[in-house]
Amino acid sequence: MGKSFGASIDLAKLIDRRSFMLGMMTAFGECIAGEAKRCAFSPPFYPDDYFSLKTEAERIAGELGIELWLEENPEIDEEHRVMWWVMYKFPEVLDEYQALREQGCNPAYEFDRFRDLLSYGFAFGENAEAVRGRLREKTDTMETVTRVLFQPGDWPVPRSARRTDDA
């Protein structure tokens, strides 16, 4: 019988994080460009990842005709800080995101407040504002992202990591 490698190889270590993140951005970007989603977030990433992602992320956005806005999350303490790009096609969508942020909401803590903006349950369309999204089944959609991108315990960001000072 041949040797079984499945038990001895951590497959998550074989997945290139950068390619994974850029692939997710491409997939969500296509949904935004095709107006199936109003907005999306890139996968969250450590601040040290920014420069290795920036050029290609901007290239992908340009090719798809969408915009990127960097969320730096200054209210998360530096030890736990993650960043992401807000991906959008129309400027009023970014305005809505920033308005929620100005109310003190952060997707890392209050993801449900961003559900309509992210078009979970509905998309652009005539009378779309009258539609209220509802999931039939609540599922953890971050499991793969967490497994591939982060060290154990780094996602979700602990509530205790939220800074309360103005620094």
Coordinates of C-alpha atoms in Angstrom, one line a residue, residues 38-115:
R38 CA -22.9 46.9 -4.9
C39 CA -19.7 46.6 -2.9
A40 CA -17.3 44.0 -1.6
F41 CA -14.3 43.8 0.7
S42 CA -11.1 42.3 -0.2
P43 CA -10.0 39.6 2.1
P44 CA -8.6 41.2 5.3
F45 CA -4.8 41.3 5.4
Y46 CA -2.0 42.3 7.8
P47 CA -0.6 45.8 7.2
D48 CA 2.7 44.1 6.3
D49 CA 0.9 42.5 3.3
Y50 CA -0.1 45.9 1.8
F51 CA 2.8 46.6 -0.5
S52 CA 2.9 43.0 -1.9
L53 CA -0.8 43.3 -2.9
K54 CA -1.2 47.0 -3.8
T55 CA 0.1 47.0 -7.4
E56 CA -1.7 43.9 -8.6
A57 CA -4.9 44.9 -6.7
E58 CA -5.0 48.2 -8.4
R59 CA -4.3 46.5 -11.8
I60 CA -7.2 44.1 -11.2
A61 CA -9.5 47.0 -10.2
G62 CA -8.5 49.0 -13.3
E63 CA -9.1 46.0 -15.6
L64 CA -12.6 45.5 -14.1
G65 CA -13.5 49.2 -14.1
I66 CA -14.1 49.3 -10.4
E67 CA -12.6 51.5 -7.6
L68 CA -10.6 50.6 -4.4
W69 CA -10.6 52.4 -1.1
L70 CA -8.1 51.3 1.6
E71 CA -9.6 50.7 5.0
E72 CA -6.8 51.0 7.5
N73 CA -8.8 50.4 10.7
P74 CA -7.1 52.8 13.0
E75 CA -9.4 51.9 15.8
I76 CA -8.0 48.4 16.0
D77 CA -4.9 48.3 18.1
E78 CA -1.7 47.7 16.2
E79 CA -1.1 44.2 17.5
H80 CA -4.4 43.0 16.0
R81 CA -4.8 45.4 13.1
V82 CA -6.0 44.1 9.7
M83 CA -6.8 46.1 6.6
W84 CA -8.9 45.6 3.5
W85 CA -9.9 47.3 0.4
V86 CA -13.5 48.4 -0.1
M87 CA -14.3 47.5 -3.7
Y88 CA -17.0 49.5 -5.5
K89 CA -18.2 50.8 -8.8
F90 CA -20.2 53.9 -8.0
P91 CA -19.1 56.7 -5.6
E92 CA -22.3 56.8 -3.6
V93 CA -21.6 53.2 -2.5
L94 CA -18.3 54.3 -0.9
D95 CA -20.2 57.2 0.7
E96 CA -22.6 54.7 2.3
Y97 CA -19.7 52.7 3.6
Q98 CA -18.0 55.7 5.0
A99 CA -21.2 56.9 6.7
L100 CA -21.5 53.6 8.5
R101 CA -17.9 53.9 9.6
E102 CA -18.5 57.5 10.8
Q103 CA -21.3 56.1 13.0
G104 CA -18.6 53.9 14.7
C105 CA -19.4 50.7 12.9
N106 CA -16.6 48.4 11.7
P107 CA -17.3 45.3 9.6
A108 CA -14.8 43.4 11.8
Y109 CA -17.2 43.8 14.7
E110 CA -20.6 44.8 13.2
F111 CA -20.6 42.9 9.9
D112 CA -24.4 42.7 9.8
R113 CA -24.7 46.5 9.6
F114 CA -22.9 46.3 6.2
R115 CA -25.1 43.5 4.8

